[in-house]
GROMACS .gro file of C-alpha atoms in nm:
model
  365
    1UNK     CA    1  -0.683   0.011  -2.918
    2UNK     CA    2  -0.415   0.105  -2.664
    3UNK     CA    3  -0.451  -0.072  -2.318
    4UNK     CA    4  -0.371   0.176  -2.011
    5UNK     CA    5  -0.178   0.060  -1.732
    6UNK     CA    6  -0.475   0.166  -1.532
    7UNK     CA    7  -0.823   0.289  -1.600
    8UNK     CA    8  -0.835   0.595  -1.336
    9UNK     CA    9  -1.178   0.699  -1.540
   10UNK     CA   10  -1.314   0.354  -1.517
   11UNK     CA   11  -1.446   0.378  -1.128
   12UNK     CA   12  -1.593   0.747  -1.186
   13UNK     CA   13  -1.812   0.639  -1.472
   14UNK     CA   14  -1.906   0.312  -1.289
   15UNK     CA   15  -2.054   0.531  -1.007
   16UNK     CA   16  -2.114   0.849  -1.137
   17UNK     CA   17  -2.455   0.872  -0.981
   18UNK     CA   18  -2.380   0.774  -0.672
   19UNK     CA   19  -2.032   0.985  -0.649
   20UNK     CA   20  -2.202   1.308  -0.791
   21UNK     CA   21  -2.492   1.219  -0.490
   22UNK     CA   22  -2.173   1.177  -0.234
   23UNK     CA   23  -2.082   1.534  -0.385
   24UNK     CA   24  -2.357   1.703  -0.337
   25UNK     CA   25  -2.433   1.599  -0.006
   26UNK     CA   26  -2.082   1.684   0.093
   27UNK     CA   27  -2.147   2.017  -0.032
   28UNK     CA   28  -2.462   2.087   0.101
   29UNK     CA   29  -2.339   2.003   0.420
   30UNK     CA   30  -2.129   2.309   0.466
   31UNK     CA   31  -1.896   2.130   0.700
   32UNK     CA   32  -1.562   2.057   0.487
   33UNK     CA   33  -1.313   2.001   0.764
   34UNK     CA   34  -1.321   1.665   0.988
   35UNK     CA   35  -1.725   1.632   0.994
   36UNK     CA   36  -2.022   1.366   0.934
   37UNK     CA   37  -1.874   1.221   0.578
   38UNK     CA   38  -1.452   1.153   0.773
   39UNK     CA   39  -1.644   0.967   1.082
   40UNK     CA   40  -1.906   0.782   0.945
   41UNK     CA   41  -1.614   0.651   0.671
   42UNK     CA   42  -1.354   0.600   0.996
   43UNK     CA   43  -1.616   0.375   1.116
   44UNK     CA   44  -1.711   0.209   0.814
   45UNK     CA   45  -1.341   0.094   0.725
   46UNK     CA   46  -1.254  -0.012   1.063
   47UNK     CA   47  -1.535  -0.255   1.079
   48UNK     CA   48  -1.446  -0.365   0.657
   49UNK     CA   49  -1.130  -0.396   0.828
   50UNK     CA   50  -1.176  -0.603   1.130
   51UNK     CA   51  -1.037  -0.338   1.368
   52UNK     CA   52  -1.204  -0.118   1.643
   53UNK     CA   53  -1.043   0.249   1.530
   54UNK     CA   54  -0.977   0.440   1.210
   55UNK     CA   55  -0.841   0.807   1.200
   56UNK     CA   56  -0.804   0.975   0.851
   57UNK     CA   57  -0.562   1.148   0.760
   58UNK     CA   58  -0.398   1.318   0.458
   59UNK     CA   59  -0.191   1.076   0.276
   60UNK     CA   60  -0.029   0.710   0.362
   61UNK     CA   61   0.323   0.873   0.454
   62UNK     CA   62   0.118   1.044   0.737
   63UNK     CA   63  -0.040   0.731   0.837
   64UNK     CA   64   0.309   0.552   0.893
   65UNK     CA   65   0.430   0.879   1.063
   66UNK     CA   66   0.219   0.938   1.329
   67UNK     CA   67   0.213   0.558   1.402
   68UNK     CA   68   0.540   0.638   1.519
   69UNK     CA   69   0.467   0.937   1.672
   70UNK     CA   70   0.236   0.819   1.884
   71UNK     CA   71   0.430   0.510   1.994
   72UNK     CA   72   0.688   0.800   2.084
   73UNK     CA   73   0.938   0.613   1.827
   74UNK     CA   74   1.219   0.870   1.703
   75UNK     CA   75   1.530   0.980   1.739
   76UNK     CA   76   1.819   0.717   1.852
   77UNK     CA   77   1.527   0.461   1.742
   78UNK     CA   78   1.549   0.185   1.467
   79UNK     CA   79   1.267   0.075   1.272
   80UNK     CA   80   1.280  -0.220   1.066
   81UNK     CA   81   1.149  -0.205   0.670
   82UNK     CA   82   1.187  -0.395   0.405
   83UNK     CA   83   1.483  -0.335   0.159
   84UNK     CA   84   1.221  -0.427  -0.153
   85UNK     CA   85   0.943  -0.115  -0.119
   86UNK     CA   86   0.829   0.196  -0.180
   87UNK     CA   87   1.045   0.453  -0.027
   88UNK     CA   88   0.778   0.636   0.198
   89UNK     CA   89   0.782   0.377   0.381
   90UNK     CA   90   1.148   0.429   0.492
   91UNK     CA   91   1.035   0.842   0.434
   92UNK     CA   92   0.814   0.803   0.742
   93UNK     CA   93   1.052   0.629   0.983
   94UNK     CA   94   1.267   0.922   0.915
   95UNK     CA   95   1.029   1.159   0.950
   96UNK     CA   96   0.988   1.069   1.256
   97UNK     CA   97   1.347   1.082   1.320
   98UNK     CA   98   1.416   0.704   1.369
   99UNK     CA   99   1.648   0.505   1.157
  100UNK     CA  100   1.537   0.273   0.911
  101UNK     CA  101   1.690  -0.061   0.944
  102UNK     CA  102   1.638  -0.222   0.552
  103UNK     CA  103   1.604  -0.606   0.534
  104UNK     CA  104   1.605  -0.803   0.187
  105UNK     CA  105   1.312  -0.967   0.074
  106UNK     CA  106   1.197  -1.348   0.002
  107UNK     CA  107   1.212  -1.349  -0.403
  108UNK     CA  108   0.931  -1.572  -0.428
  109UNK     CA  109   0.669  -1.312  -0.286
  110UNK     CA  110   0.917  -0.985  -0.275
  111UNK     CA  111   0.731  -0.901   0.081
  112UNK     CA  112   1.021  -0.840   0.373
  113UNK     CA  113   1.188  -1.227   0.460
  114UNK     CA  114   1.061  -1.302   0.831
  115UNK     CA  115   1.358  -1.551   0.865
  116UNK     CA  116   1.619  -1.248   0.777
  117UNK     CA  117   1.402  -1.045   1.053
  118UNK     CA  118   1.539  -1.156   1.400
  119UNK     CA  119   1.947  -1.059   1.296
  120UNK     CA  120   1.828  -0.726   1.218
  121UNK     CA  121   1.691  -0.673   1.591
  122UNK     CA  122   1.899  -0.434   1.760
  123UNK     CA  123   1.858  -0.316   2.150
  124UNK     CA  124   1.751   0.031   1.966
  125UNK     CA  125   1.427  -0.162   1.735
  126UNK     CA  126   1.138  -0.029   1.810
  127UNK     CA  127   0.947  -0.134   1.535
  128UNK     CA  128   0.893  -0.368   1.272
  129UNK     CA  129   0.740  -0.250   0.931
  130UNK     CA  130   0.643  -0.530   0.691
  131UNK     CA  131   0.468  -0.391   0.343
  132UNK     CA  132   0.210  -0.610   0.202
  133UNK     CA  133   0.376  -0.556  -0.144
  134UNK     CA  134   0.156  -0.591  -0.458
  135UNK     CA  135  -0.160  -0.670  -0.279
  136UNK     CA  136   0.005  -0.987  -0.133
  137UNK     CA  137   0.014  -0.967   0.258
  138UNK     CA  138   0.314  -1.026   0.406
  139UNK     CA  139   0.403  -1.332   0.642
  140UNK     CA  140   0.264  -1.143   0.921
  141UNK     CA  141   0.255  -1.479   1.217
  142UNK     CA  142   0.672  -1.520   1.194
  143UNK     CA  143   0.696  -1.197   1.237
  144UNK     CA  144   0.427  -1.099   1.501
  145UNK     CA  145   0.634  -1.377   1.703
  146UNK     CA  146   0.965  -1.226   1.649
  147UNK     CA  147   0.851  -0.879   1.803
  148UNK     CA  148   0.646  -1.008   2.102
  149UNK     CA  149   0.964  -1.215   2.182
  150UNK     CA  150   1.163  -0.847   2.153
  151UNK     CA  151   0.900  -0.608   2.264
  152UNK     CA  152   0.869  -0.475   1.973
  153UNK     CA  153   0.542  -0.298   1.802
  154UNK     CA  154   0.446  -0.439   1.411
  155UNK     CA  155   0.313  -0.171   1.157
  156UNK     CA  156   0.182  -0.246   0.918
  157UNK     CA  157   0.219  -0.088   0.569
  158UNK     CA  158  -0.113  -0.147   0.404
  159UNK     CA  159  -0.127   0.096   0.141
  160UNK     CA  160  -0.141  -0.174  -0.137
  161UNK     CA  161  -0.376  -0.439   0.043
  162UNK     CA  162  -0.721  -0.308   0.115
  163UNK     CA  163  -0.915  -0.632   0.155
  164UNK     CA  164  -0.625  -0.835   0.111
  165UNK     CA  165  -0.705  -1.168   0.337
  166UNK     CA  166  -0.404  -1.326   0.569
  167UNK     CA  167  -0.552  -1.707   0.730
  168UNK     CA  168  -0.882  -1.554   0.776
  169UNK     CA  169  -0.804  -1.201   0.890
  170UNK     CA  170  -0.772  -0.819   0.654
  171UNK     CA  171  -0.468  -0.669   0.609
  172UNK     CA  172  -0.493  -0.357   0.913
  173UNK     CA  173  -0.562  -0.628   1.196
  174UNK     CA  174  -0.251  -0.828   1.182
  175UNK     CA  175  -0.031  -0.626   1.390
  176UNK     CA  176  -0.092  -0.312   1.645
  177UNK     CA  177  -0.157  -0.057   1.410
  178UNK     CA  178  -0.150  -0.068   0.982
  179UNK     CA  179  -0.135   0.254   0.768
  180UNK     CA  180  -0.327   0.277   0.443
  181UNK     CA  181  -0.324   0.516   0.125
  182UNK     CA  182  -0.629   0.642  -0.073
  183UNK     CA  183  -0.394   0.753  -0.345
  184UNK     CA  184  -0.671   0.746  -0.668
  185UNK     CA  185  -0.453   0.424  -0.802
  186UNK     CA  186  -0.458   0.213  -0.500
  187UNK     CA  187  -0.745  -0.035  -0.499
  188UNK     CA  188  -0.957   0.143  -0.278
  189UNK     CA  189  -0.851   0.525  -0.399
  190UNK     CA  190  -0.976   0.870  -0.305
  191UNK     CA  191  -1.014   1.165  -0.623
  192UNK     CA  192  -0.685   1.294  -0.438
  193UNK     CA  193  -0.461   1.199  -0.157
  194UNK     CA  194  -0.616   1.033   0.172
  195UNK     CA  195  -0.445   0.820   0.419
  196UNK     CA  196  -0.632   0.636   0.756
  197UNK     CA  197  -0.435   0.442   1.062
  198UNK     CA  198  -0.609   0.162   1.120
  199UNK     CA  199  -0.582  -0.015   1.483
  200UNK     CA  200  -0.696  -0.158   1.816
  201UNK     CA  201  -0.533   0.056   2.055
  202UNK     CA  202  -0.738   0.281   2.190
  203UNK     CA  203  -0.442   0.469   2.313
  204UNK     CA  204  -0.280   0.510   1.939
  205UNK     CA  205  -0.613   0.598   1.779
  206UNK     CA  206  -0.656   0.888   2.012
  207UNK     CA  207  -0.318   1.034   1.994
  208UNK     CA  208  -0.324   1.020   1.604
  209UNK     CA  209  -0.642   1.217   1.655
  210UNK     CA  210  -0.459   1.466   1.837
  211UNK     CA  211  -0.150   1.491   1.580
  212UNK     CA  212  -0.346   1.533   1.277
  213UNK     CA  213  -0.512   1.829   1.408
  214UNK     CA  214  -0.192   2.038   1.494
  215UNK     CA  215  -0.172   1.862   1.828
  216UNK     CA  216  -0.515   1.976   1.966
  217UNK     CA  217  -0.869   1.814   2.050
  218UNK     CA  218  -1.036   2.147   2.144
  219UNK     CA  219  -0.962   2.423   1.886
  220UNK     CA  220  -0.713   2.665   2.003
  221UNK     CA  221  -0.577   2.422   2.276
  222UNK     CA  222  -0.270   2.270   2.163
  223UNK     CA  223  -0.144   1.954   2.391
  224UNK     CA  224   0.177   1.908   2.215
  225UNK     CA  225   0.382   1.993   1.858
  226UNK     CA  226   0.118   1.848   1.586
  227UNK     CA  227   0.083   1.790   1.271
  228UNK     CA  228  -0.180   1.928   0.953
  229UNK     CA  229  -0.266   1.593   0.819
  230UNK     CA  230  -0.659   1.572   0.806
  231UNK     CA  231  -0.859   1.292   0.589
  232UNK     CA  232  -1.084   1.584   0.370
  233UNK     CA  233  -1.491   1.522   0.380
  234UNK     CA  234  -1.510   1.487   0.019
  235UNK     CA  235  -1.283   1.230  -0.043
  236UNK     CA  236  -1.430   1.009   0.234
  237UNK     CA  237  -1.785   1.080   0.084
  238UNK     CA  238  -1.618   0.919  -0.228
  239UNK     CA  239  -1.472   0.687  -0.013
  240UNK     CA  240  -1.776   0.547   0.108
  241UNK     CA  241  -1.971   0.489  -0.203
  242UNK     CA  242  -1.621   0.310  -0.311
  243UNK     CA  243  -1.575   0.093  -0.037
  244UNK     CA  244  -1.892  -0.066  -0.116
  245UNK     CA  245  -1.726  -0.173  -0.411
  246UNK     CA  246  -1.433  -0.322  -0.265
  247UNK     CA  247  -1.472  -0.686  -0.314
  248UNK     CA  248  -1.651  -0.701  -0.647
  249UNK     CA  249  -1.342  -0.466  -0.806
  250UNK     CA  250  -1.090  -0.668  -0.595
  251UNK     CA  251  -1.265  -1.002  -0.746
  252UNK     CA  252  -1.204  -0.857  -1.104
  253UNK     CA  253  -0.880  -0.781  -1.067
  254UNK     CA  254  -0.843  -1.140  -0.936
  255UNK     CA  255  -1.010  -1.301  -1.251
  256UNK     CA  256  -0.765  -1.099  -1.473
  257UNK     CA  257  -0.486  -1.183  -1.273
  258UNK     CA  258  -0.582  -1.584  -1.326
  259UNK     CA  259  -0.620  -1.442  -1.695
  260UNK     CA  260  -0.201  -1.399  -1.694
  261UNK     CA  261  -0.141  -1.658  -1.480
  262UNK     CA  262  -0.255  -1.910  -1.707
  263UNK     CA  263  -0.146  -1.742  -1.976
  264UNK     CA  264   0.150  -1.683  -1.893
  265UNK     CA  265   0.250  -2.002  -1.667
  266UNK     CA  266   0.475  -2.191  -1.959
  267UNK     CA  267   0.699  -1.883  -2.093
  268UNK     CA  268   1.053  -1.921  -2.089
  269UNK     CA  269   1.263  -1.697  -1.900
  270UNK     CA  270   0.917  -1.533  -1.758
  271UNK     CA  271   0.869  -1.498  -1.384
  272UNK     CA  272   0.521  -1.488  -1.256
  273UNK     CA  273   0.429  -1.416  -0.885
  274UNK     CA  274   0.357  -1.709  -0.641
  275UNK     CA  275   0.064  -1.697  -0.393
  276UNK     CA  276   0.115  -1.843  -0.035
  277UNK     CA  277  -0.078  -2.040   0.154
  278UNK     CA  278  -0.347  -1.915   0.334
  279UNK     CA  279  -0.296  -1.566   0.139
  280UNK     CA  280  -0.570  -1.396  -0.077
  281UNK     CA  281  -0.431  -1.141  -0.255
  282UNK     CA  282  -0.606  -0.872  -0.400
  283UNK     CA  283  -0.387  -0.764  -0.688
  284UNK     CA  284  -0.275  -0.413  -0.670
  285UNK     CA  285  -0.018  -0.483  -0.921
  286UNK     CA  286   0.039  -0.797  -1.146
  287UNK     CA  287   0.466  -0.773  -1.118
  288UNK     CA  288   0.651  -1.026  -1.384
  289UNK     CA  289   1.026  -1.040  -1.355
  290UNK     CA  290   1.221  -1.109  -1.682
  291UNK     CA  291   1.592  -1.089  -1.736
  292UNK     CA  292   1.517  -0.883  -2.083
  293UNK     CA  293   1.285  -0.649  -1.866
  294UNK     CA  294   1.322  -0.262  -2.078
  295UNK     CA  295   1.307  -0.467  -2.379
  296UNK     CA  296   0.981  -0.646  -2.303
  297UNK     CA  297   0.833  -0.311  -2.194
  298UNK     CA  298   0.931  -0.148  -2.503
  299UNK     CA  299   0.767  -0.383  -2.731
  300UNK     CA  300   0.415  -0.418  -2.547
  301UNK     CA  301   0.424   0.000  -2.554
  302UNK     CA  302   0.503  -0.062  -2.918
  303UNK     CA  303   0.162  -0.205  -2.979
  304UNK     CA  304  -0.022   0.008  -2.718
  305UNK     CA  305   0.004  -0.192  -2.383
  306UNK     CA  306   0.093   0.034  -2.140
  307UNK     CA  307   0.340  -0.098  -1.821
  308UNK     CA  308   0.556   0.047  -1.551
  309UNK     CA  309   0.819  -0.023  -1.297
  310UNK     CA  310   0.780  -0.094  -0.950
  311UNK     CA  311   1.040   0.021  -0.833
  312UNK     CA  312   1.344   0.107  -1.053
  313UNK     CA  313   1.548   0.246  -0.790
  314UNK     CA  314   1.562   0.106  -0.460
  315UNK     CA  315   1.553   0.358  -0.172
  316UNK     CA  316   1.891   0.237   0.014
  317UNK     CA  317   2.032   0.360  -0.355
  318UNK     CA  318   1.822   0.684  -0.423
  319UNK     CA  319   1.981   1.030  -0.365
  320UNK     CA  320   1.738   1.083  -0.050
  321UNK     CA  321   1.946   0.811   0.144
  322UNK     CA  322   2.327   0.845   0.035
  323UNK     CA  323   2.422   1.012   0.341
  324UNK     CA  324   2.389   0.626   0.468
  325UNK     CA  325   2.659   0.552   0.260
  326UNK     CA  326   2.517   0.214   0.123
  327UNK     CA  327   2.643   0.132  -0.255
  328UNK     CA  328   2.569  -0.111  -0.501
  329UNK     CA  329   2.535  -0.524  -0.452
  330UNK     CA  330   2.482  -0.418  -0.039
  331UNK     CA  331   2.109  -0.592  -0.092
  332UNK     CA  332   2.153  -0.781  -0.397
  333UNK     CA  333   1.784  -0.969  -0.383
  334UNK     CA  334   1.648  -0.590  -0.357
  335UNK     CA  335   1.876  -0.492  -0.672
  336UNK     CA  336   1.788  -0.772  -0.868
  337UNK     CA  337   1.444  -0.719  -0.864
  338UNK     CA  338   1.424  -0.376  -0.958
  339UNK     CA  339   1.641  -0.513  -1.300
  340UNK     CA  340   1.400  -0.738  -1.364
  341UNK     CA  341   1.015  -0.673  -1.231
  342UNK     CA  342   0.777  -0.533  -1.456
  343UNK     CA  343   0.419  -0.413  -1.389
  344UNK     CA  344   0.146  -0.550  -1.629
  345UNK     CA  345  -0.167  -0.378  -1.660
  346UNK     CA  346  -0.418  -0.429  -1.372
  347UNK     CA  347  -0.719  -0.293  -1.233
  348UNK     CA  348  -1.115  -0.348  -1.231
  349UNK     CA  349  -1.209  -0.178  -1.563
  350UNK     CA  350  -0.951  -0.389  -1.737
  351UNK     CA  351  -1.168  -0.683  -1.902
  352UNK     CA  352  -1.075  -1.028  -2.000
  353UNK     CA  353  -1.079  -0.945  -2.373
  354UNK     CA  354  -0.773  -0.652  -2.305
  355UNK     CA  355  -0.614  -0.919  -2.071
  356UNK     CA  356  -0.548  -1.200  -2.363
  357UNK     CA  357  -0.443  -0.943  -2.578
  358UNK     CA  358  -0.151  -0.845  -2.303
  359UNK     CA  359  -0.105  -1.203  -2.282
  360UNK     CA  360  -0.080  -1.270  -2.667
  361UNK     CA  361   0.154  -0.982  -2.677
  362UNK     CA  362   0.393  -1.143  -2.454
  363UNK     CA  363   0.401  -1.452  -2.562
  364UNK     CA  364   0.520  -1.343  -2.924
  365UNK     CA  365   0.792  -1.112  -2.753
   0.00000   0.00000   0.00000
């Protein structure tokens, strides 16, 4: 039988009942924009999330976006990311009109390297942007330190790490404000796109509030140049009956991520990825790094296993950012990784029985 990469079925027939009940009563409602089903979910994943405010919005590039925009971070600004991520996350520092300011990443957790942090500082940072990569929160005290030395606001970029644990506290209250995605794959995932800023500022909450609704509170009564970006009532109906879910599916993914780690611990020229202390990861992707990386992924799609790459082409190298003028070997750490990572299959309808087969496969490659 072939394994997915990811079971996007799996969570649907799980909870059909109570997602077809979530349905209905969304419909029923007859209120479809910003109503009951967005706050009672806002307020549900800022307690899961140890935080006072949550504001949905459309997507996680939004979230980052109007982070900025309400810290009034733009143009002649620089924003520090990590050189090793997704590219929205550079995306919204320049849709806000700041510059992104790429630093390389430690290679034993590929999360942003706080001790390459301070030289990046400029008198124009603003901002510092670490990504908890993978699931695996990134080194949030170091850095925390480094911007209240500089005056600097932390974001984090928590689209990969709901309920991912850093000493004691959830990834969304380790800095001033955190952005999340509801993108269907990410462990907690809408039926569409969904995004929520999660903070304790009082001040941020309400002016994302304002700039997801085309700059208005009262309709018709625009306060400044906003922004469409509006967290829909059905997909934080689904939302809710999914985030009740949360831990159990993050504690499977865990149990099949042990499944490869023991598996996998003693195979030459195999990479597996190293947990820090005081870090409870929550898996959003199982990432191997292997020198012989398209060949390994060719043979486990050979017998049905089913893999991808995260990422094969880093943003200071995609078309979106040549007018930066960076070229190759200019973040060499960054590089090398996308050579060499792989993404095994991973997820909570992916049982232990699928997992030693991805294991066995491996181990005869």
């Amino acid at each position: 039988m072939r394994i997915p990469f990811l079971d996007l079925k799996g969570p649907y027939l799980e909870l059909k009942e109570e997602l077809d009940a979530a349905y209905r009563r969304a419909m029923e409602s007859g209120l479809y924009i910003l109503g009951h089903e967005v706050e009672t979910f806002e307020s549900e994943f800022a307690a899961y999330c140890g935080a006072k405010f949550c504001v949905g919005v459309g997507n996680g590039l939004d979230a980052l976006h109007l982070i900025l925009r309400a810290y009034n971070i733009g143009i002649g600004d620089e924003v520090i990311v990590p050189a090793n991520t997704y590219i929205a996350t550079w995306l919204a520092v320049s849709c806000a009109g700041a510059t992104p300011i790429p630093v390389e990443p430690d290679e034993c957790t590929f999360n942003i390297d706080p001790n390459l942090v301070k030289a990046a500082i400029t008198p124009k940072t603003k901002a510092i942007i670490p990504v908890h990569l993978y699931g695996h929160p990134a080194d949030m005290d170091p850095i925390v330190e480094i911007a209240n030395q500089y005056g600097v606001k932390v974001i984090e970029d928590a689209a990969q790490a709901h309920g991912a644990i850093y000493k004691n506290r959830c990834a969304g209250s380790l800095g001033d404000a955190a952005g999340f995605s509801f993108y269907p794959g990410k462990n907690l995932g809408a039926f569409g796109d969904g995004g929520a800023v999660v903070t304790n500022d009082e001040r941020i909450a309400s002016r994302v509030r304002v700039l997801r609704n085309y700059g208005s509170r009262i309709k018709y009564v625009n306060e400044e140049k906003g922004f469409n970006s509006r967290l829909d009532e059905m997909q934080s109906a689904f939302l809710r009956v999914k985030l009740k879910k949360l831990d159990e599916w993050n504690e499977r993914r865990r149990k099949i991520a042990r499944c490869y780690l023991d598996g996998l611990k003693d195979v030459p020229g195999l990479l597996l990825p190293q947990i820090t202390s005081g870090v409870d990861a929550i898996w959003h992707l199982f990432v191997v790094r292997i020198s012989q990386r398209d060949k390994l992924q060719e043979h486990l799609s050979s017998v049905g296993i089913g893999t991808l790459i995260h990422y094969p082409i880093p943003p200071h190298l995609s078309s979106a950012y040549v007018d930066r003028g960076w070229s190759e070997r200019d973040f060499p750490i960054t590089e090398r990784l996308a050579a060499e990572v792989l993404s095994l299959p991973m997820g909570p309808h992916l049982d232990s029985n699928a997992g030693g087969r991805i294991v066995e496969a491996i181990r005869r490659f």
